[in-house]
Coordinates of C-alpha atoms in Angstrom, one line a residue:
M38 CA 0.0 0.0 0.0
L39 CA 0.9 3.6 -0.4
V40 CA 1.3 4.4 3.3
I41 CA 5.0 4.7 2.8
F42 CA 4.8 8.2 1.4
A43 CA 3.1 9.4 4.5
V44 CA 6.2 8.6 6.5
A45 CA 8.3 10.3 3.9
L46 CA 6.0 13.3 4.4
A47 CA 6.6 13.1 8.1
A48 CA 10.4 12.5 8.1
I49 CA 12.5 12.3 5.0
V50 CA 11.2 13.5 1.7
L51 CA 8.6 16.2 2.0
P52 CA 9.4 19.7 3.2
A53 CA 5.8 20.2 4.3
A54 CA 6.5 17.8 7.0
A55 CA 8.0 20.6 9.0
F56 CA 4.5 21.9 9.6
V57 CA 3.0 18.5 10.1
A58 CA 5.6 17.4 12.6
Y59 CA 5.2 20.7 14.5
T60 CA 1.5 20.1 15.1
A61 CA 2.0 16.6 16.5
I62 CA 1.3 16.1 20.2
T63 CA 4.4 15.2 22.2
R64 CA 4.1 12.6 24.9
V65 CA 5.8 13.5 28.1
K66 CA 6.2 11.1 31.1
L67 CA 6.2 12.8 34.5
D68 CA 8.2 11.6 37.5
N69 CA 5.0 10.0 38.9
G70 CA 4.6 8.0 35.8
T71 CA 1.7 10.0 34.4
I72 CA 1.6 10.6 30.7
V73 CA 0.7 14.1 29.6
Y74 CA 0.7 15.7 26.2
A75 CA 2.3 19.0 25.2
T76 CA 0.4 20.9 22.6
P77 CA 2.1 22.9 19.7
E78 CA 1.9 26.1 21.8
N79 CA 4.1 24.4 24.4
L80 CA 6.8 23.6 21.8
P81 CA 7.9 26.8 20.1
I82 CA 10.1 26.7 17.0
S83 CA 13.0 28.2 18.9
Q84 CA 13.2 25.1 21.1
I85 CA 13.3 22.7 18.1
G86 CA 16.8 23.6 17.0
T87 CA 18.5 21.9 14.0
W88 CA 19.6 18.3 13.4
Q89 CA 23.2 18.2 14.9
G90 CA 24.3 14.7 13.7
T91 CA 26.3 14.1 10.6
D92 CA 25.8 10.3 10.4
R93 CA 23.3 8.8 7.9
I94 CA 19.8 8.3 9.2
N95 CA 17.8 5.2 8.2
V96 CA 14.1 5.0 8.9
L97 CA 12.0 1.8 8.3
L98 CA 8.5 2.7 7.1
L99 CA 5.8 0.1 7.9
G100 CA 2.5 0.3 6.1
I101 CA -0.1 -2.0 7.8
D102 CA -3.2 -3.5 6.3
Q103 CA -5.3 -2.6 9.3
R104 CA -9.1 -3.2 9.1
P105 CA -11.7 -1.7 11.5
G106 CA -11.4 -3.3 14.9
E107 CA -8.0 -4.9 14.2
N108 CA -5.1 -4.6 16.6
P109 CA -2.4 -2.7 14.6
S110 CA 0.4 -4.5 16.5
T111 CA -0.6 -8.0 15.1
T112 CA -1.2 -7.1 11.5
R113 CA 1.1 -7.9 8.6
T114 CA 2.8 -5.1 6.8
D115 CA 1.5 -4.4 3.3
T116 CA 4.4 -2.1 2.6
M117 CA 8.0 -2.0 3.9
I118 CA 10.4 0.7 2.7
V119 CA 13.8 1.9 4.0
L120 CA 14.2 5.7 3.8
T121 CA 17.7 7.1 4.2
L122 CA 19.1 10.6 4.6
D123 CA 22.7 11.7 4.6
P124 CA 23.2 15.1 6.3
A125 CA 26.8 15.4 5.0
T126 CA 26.1 14.9 1.3
K127 CA 22.4 16.2 1.3
T128 CA 21.3 13.1 -0.5
G129 CA 18.4 10.7 0.3
G130 CA 16.9 7.5 -0.9
M131 CA 14.3 4.8 -0.6
M132 CA 14.3 1.1 -1.1
S133 CA 11.1 -0.9 -1.4
I134 CA 11.0 -4.4 0.0
P135 CA 8.4 -6.9 -1.5
R136 CA 6.1 -8.2 1.2
D137 CA 6.4 -11.8 0.0
L138 CA 10.2 -11.9 0.3
Y139 CA 11.1 -15.2 1.9
V140 CA 13.8 -14.5 4.5
P141 CA 15.0 -15.7 8.0
I142 CA 13.2 -13.8 10.8
P143 CA 15.5 -13.5 13.8
G144 CA 14.5 -15.9 16.6
H145 CA 11.9 -17.5 14.3
S146 CA 11.6 -19.5 11.2
T147 CA 12.1 -18.5 7.6
D148 CA 8.9 -16.8 6.3
R149 CA 7.5 -13.9 4.3
I150 CA 9.1 -10.7 5.5
N151 CA 5.7 -9.1 6.1
T152 CA 5.0 -11.6 9.0
A153 CA 7.8 -10.1 11.1
H154 CA 5.6 -7.2 12.2
A155 CA 2.7 -9.5 13.0
I156 CA 4.9 -11.7 15.2
G157 CA 6.9 -9.0 17.0
G158 CA 5.7 -5.5 16.0
P159 CA 8.0 -2.7 14.6
E160 CA 11.0 -4.0 16.7
L161 CA 11.1 -7.4 15.0
A162 CA 10.5 -5.9 11.6
K163 CA 13.4 -3.6 12.2
K164 CA 15.7 -6.5 13.3
T165 CA 14.6 -8.6 10.3
V166 CA 15.6 -5.8 7.9
E167 CA 18.9 -5.3 9.7
F168 CA 19.7 -9.0 9.7
N169 CA 18.9 -9.6 6.0
F170 CA 20.2 -6.5 4.4
G171 CA 22.9 -5.3 6.7
I172 CA 21.3 -1.9 7.0
P173 CA 21.3 -0.3 10.5
I174 CA 17.9 1.1 11.3
Q175 CA 17.7 3.9 13.8
H176 CA 14.0 4.5 13.7
T177 CA 10.6 3.1 12.7
I178 CA 7.3 4.6 11.7
R179 CA 4.1 2.7 11.3
V180 CA 1.1 4.1 9.4
N181 CA -2.3 2.9 8.2
F182 CA -4.6 3.6 5.2
D183 CA -6.2 6.7 6.7
V184 CA -2.9 8.6 6.6
V185 CA -2.6 8.2 2.9
I186 CA -6.1 9.4 2.1
Y187 CA -5.9 12.4 4.4
L188 CA -2.5 13.6 3.3
V189 CA -3.1 13.3 -0.5
D190 CA -6.3 15.3 -0.1
L191 CA -4.4 17.8 2.1
V192 CA -2.1 18.8 -0.7
G193 CA -4.9 19.0 -3.1
G194 CA -4.5 15.6 -4.9
V195 CA -1.6 14.4 -7.0
D196 CA -0.8 14.0 -10.7
V197 CA 0.6 10.7 -11.8
Y198 CA 1.2 9.0 -15.1
N199 CA -0.7 5.7 -15.3
A200 CA 1.2 3.5 -17.7
A201 CA -1.7 1.2 -18.6
D202 CA -5.5 0.9 -18.1
I203 CA -6.4 -0.5 -14.7
A204 CA -9.5 -2.7 -14.3
D205 CA -9.7 -4.3 -10.8
P206 CA -13.2 -5.4 -10.1
T207 CA -12.1 -7.2 -6.9
Y208 CA -10.2 -4.4 -5.2
P209 CA -10.8 -5.0 -1.5
D210 CA -12.8 -2.7 0.7
N211 CA -12.3 -2.3 4.5
N212 CA -14.9 -4.9 5.4
Y213 CA -13.6 -7.9 3.4
G214 CA -15.8 -7.1 0.4
Y215 CA -15.1 -5.4 -2.9
D216 CA -14.7 -1.8 -4.1
P217 CA -14.1 -2.1 -7.9
F218 CA -11.3 0.2 -9.2
Y219 CA -10.9 1.4 -12.8
L220 CA -8.4 4.0 -14.1
K221 CA -7.5 4.9 -17.6
A222 CA -4.0 5.1 -18.9
G223 CA -2.3 8.5 -19.1
W224 CA -1.8 11.4 -16.8
Q225 CA -4.4 11.4 -14.0
K226 CA -5.2 13.6 -11.1
L227 CA -5.9 11.5 -8.0
D228 CA -7.6 12.3 -4.8
G229 CA -6.7 10.5 -1.6
K230 CA -9.0 7.5 -2.0
T231 CA -8.0 7.0 -5.6
A232 CA -4.3 7.4 -4.9
L233 CA -4.6 4.7 -2.2
K234 CA -6.3 2.4 -4.7
Y235 CA -3.7 3.2 -7.4
A236 CA -0.9 2.2 -5.1
R237 CA -2.5 -0.9 -3.6
T238 CA -4.1 -2.6 -6.7
R239 CA -2.3 -5.7 -8.0
H240 CA -4.9 -6.8 -10.5
N241 CA -3.2 -7.9 -13.7
S242 CA 0.1 -6.7 -12.3
T243 CA 2.7 -7.7 -9.7
D244 CA 3.8 -6.6 -6.3
F245 CA 7.0 -5.3 -8.0
E246 CA 5.0 -2.9 -10.2
R247 CA 2.9 -1.9 -7.2
M248 CA 6.1 -0.9 -5.3
K249 CA 7.1 1.3 -8.2
R250 CA 3.7 3.0 -8.2
Q251 CA 4.0 3.6 -4.5
Q252 CA 7.3 5.4 -5.0
Q253 CA 5.8 7.3 -8.0
V254 CA 3.0 8.7 -5.9
M255 CA 5.3 9.5 -3.0
M256 CA 7.4 11.7 -5.3
A257 CA 4.2 13.2 -6.8
V258 CA 3.1 14.3 -3.3
R259 CA 6.5 15.9 -2.7
D260 CA 6.3 17.7 -6.0
K261 CA 2.8 19.0 -5.2
A262 CA 3.8 20.3 -1.8
L263 CA 6.6 22.3 -3.4
Q264 CA 4.2 24.0 -5.8
G265 CA 2.9 27.5 -5.2
D266 CA 1.6 28.2 -1.7
T267 CA 0.7 24.6 -0.8
I268 CA 2.9 24.6 2.3
L269 CA 1.4 27.9 3.5
R270 CA -2.1 26.5 2.9
L271 CA -1.4 23.7 5.3
L272 CA -0.8 25.9 8.2
P273 CA -4.4 26.8 9.0
Q274 CA -5.3 23.1 8.9
T275 CA -3.1 22.1 11.8
P276 CA -5.9 21.0 14.1
Q277 CA -7.2 18.4 11.5
I278 CA -3.6 17.3 10.7
L279 CA -3.0 16.8 14.4
S280 CA -6.2 14.8 15.0
T281 CA -5.7 12.4 12.0
L282 CA -2.0 11.7 12.3
Q283 CA -2.0 11.1 16.0
K284 CA -4.5 8.2 15.5
S285 CA -2.8 6.7 12.5
I286 CA 1.0 7.0 13.1
T287 CA 3.1 5.2 15.6
T288 CA 6.8 6.1 15.8
D289 CA 9.8 6.2 18.1
L290 CA 10.7 9.6 16.7
T291 CA 9.8 12.6 18.8
T292 CA 8.1 15.7 17.4
A293 CA 11.4 17.6 17.7
Q294 CA 13.3 14.9 15.7
L295 CA 10.6 14.8 13.0
M296 CA 10.8 18.6 12.7
Q297 CA 14.6 18.6 12.6
L298 CA 14.7 15.9 9.9
A299 CA 12.1 17.7 7.9
L300 CA 14.0 20.9 8.0
L301 CA 17.2 19.0 7.0
A302 CA 15.5 17.1 4.2
K303 CA 13.7 20.1 2.6
D304 CA 16.9 21.1 0.7
V305 CA 17.5 17.7 -0.9
P306 CA 16.6 18.0 -4.6
S307 CA 14.5 15.4 -6.3
D308 CA 17.4 14.2 -8.5
K309 CA 19.4 13.4 -5.3
I310 CA 16.8 11.0 -4.0
V311 CA 17.8 7.5 -5.1
R312 CA 14.9 5.1 -5.7
V313 CA 15.4 1.4 -5.8
T314 CA 13.1 -1.7 -5.5
I315 CA 13.9 -5.3 -4.8
D316 CA 12.1 -6.4 -7.9
E317 CA 11.9 -9.3 -10.3
N318 CA 15.5 -8.7 -11.4
A319 CA 16.8 -9.4 -7.8
T320 CA 14.4 -12.2 -6.8
Q321 CA 12.9 -15.4 -8.2
Y322 CA 9.5 -17.0 -7.5
W323 CA 9.4 -20.2 -5.4
T324 CA 6.8 -22.4 -3.9
T325 CA 7.5 -23.6 -0.3
P326 CA 7.0 -27.2 0.7
Q327 CA 3.8 -26.0 2.4
G328 CA 2.5 -24.7 -0.9
A329 CA 3.0 -20.9 -0.3
S330 CA 4.0 -18.7 -3.2
V331 CA 7.0 -16.5 -2.2
V332 CA 9.9 -14.7 -3.8
V333 CA 13.5 -15.6 -2.8
P334 CA 16.2 -13.0 -2.9
D335 CA 19.3 -13.1 -5.0
R336 CA 21.6 -12.0 -2.3
D337 CA 24.3 -10.6 -4.6
K338 CA 21.8 -8.5 -6.6
V339 CA 20.0 -7.3 -3.4
R340 CA 23.4 -6.3 -2.0
A341 CA 24.0 -4.3 -5.2
L342 CA 20.7 -2.5 -4.8
R343 CA 21.5 -1.7 -1.2
D344 CA 24.9 -0.3 -2.2
A345 CA 23.2 1.9 -4.9
L346 CA 20.8 3.2 -2.3
F347 CA 23.6 4.5 -0.1
S348 CA 26.0 5.6 -2.9
G349 CA 23.7 8.3 -4.3
V350 CA 25.1 7.5 -7.7
A351 CA 21.9 6.3 -9.4
N352 CA 20.2 9.7 -9.2
S353 CA 22.7 12.3 -8.1
A354 CA 25.6 11.8 -10.4
P355 CA 26.2 14.7 -12.7
V356 CA 24.7 14.2 -16.2
S357 CA 27.6 13.7 -18.7
L358 CA 27.8 16.1 -21.5
T359 CA 28.6 13.3 -23.9
P360 CA 25.5 11.3 -24.8
E361 CA 25.7 7.5 -24.2
T362 CA 24.8 5.2 -27.1
G363 CA 21.1 4.3 -27.1
K364 CA 17.9 4.1 -29.1
I365 CA 14.8 6.0 -28.4
A366 CA 11.4 6.6 -30.0
I367 CA 9.6 10.0 -30.1
L368 CA 5.8 9.8 -30.0
N369 CA 3.6 12.9 -30.3
G370 CA 0.8 13.0 -27.8
T371 CA -0.3 16.5 -28.8
Q372 CA -2.2 18.2 -31.7
T373 CA 1.0 20.0 -32.8
Q374 CA 1.9 18.8 -36.2
G375 CA 5.6 18.0 -36.7
L376 CA 6.5 18.1 -33.0
A377 CA 8.0 14.6 -33.0
S378 CA 10.0 15.3 -36.1
G379 CA 11.3 18.6 -34.7
T380 CA 12.2 16.8 -31.4
K381 CA 14.1 14.1 -33.4
T382 CA 16.1 16.8 -35.2
F383 CA 16.9 18.5 -32.0
L384 CA 18.1 15.4 -30.2
E385 CA 20.1 14.2 -33.1
S386 CA 21.9 17.6 -33.1
K387 CA 22.8 16.8 -29.5
G388 CA 24.3 13.5 -30.4
F389 CA 21.4 11.2 -29.6
S390 CA 20.1 8.4 -31.8
V391 CA 16.4 8.5 -32.5
A392 CA 15.2 5.2 -34.0
Q393 CA 11.7 6.1 -34.8
I394 CA 9.0 8.8 -34.5
G395 CA 5.2 8.6 -34.6
D396 CA 2.0 9.5 -32.9
A397 CA 1.3 8.4 -29.3
P398 CA -1.6 6.0 -28.8
Q399 CA -3.5 8.7 -27.0
S400 CA -3.2 12.4 -26.1
A401 CA -0.9 13.4 -23.3
K402 CA -1.1 16.5 -21.1
Q403 CA 2.4 16.0 -19.7
T404 CA 5.6 14.7 -21.2
V405 CA 7.1 11.4 -19.9
I406 CA 10.0 9.2 -20.8
L407 CA 9.1 5.5 -20.7
A408 CA 12.1 3.5 -19.5
Y409 CA 12.2 0.3 -21.5
R410 CA 15.6 -0.7 -20.1
P411 CA 17.3 0.1 -16.7
R412 CA 19.7 2.7 -18.0
D413 CA 19.5 5.5 -15.5
A414 CA 22.4 7.6 -16.6
Y415 CA 21.3 7.5 -20.3
L416 CA 17.7 8.3 -19.5
R417 CA 18.7 11.2 -17.4
Q418 CA 20.8 12.5 -20.3
V419 CA 17.7 12.4 -22.5
A420 CA 15.7 14.2 -19.9
A421 CA 18.3 16.8 -19.3
A422 CA 18.6 17.5 -23.1
L423 CA 14.8 18.0 -23.4
G424 CA 14.7 20.2 -20.3
L425 CA 12.7 17.6 -18.4
P426 CA 13.1 16.7 -14.6
P427 CA 14.3 13.2 -13.6
T428 CA 10.7 12.6 -12.3
A429 CA 9.5 12.6 -15.9
I430 CA 11.2 9.1 -16.3
T431 CA 8.7 6.4 -15.5
N432 CA 8.0 2.7 -16.2
P433 CA 6.1 1.4 -19.2
P434 CA 3.0 -0.9 -18.9
A435 CA 3.8 -4.5 -18.2
G436 CA 4.2 -6.5 -21.5
T437 CA 4.9 -3.4 -23.6
P438 CA 6.8 -4.5 -26.8
T439 CA 10.1 -2.6 -26.8
G440 CA 12.1 -4.2 -29.6
D441 CA 15.7 -2.9 -29.3
L442 CA 14.6 0.5 -28.0
D443 CA 15.9 1.8 -24.7
A444 CA 13.1 4.3 -24.1
A445 CA 10.2 6.2 -25.7
V446 CA 9.5 9.9 -25.2
I447 CA 5.8 10.7 -25.1
L448 CA 5.4 14.4 -25.9
G449 CA 2.7 16.1 -24.0
D450 CA 0.9 19.5 -24.2
D451 CA 3.4 20.9 -21.7
F452 CA 6.4 20.2 -24.0
K453 CA 8.4 22.9 -25.6
L454 CA 11.6 22.4 -27.6
P455 CA 14.6 23.8 -25.7
N456 CA 16.6 26.6 -27.4
K457 CA 19.5 25.2 -29.3

């Protein structure tokens, strides 16, 4: 599920978290053992200070599939993500972990990684990640569905590029029934409930694709919060934020720590946030002797993903001025005649090879680069040449025939050829 982005909102990725964190109630234990709560008025900005540490901070985000009446401490995690922030280099990252990953759980048997929380809560989930990936986890945050819906609506919805039509007639509701979900391909503006469905659905797709959609929406929320006066608009709504988040988030981070991390993270640019997933390239399907369908990690490939997460190289390395060798297609999703041809001429003048041009299968409001092959540096070169942000790079629909192409650029109504 998409709950991961809510934690990013509260700790690592989203600058608006500064305001969210500030409104959270702080638990204070008195000498007599009584628990009291300090309101925002009792915690002025001047007392928050700044994050003083220089060591990397790793936070494990746990999204739980909690239904009405269920104890959150005994539910399985629907989403697990490691968020990381390096104060020294001002880089960040996120690594999504598939819920069916079959791994040893410390003190217990080998099982799906999502059972760790059901057995021993956030602490055992944390130990399981540390044991299997060699990643020290300093903090955990657990959130449920309500956080996702509320926070997406809070920023006014998000814009995402849906790579393929979604038809999920058996999408689950909160009472073990169905709430059918349908969404057309292309750019879509999603409210909170729809964003949650977009990130949770697995109909005709895999958990690996779902993890990538979760990261996509998380970055879309960040982008939206950075637009215009969105952050200022959040300020008058602090009572509602306070009420919702206190009921839906459990964390060992204090309000002050959340605030300090948010202030630290606000200056990390999008292209310095590394995004990796433990996907089908780093795992293989397997059926246990008990008949359970799981995915088994390829330890060497998972280790390489972990190293990429901490290196910052995947997203933050400077874009080379010399284009790498590759093949791309330019598809016109606008009513502007000759735009694909003009773009081809422009890119070829910059040293890129354009294998084909044509019309997109449907109109497009915004321009995207469909990554047919995992060539991050090359795709970022194409994006930079066209004046597009790294966030314009997205995944194509499953089963898309790619031939020998590395990528396809879908030109949208927002596209303008850069000056030569």
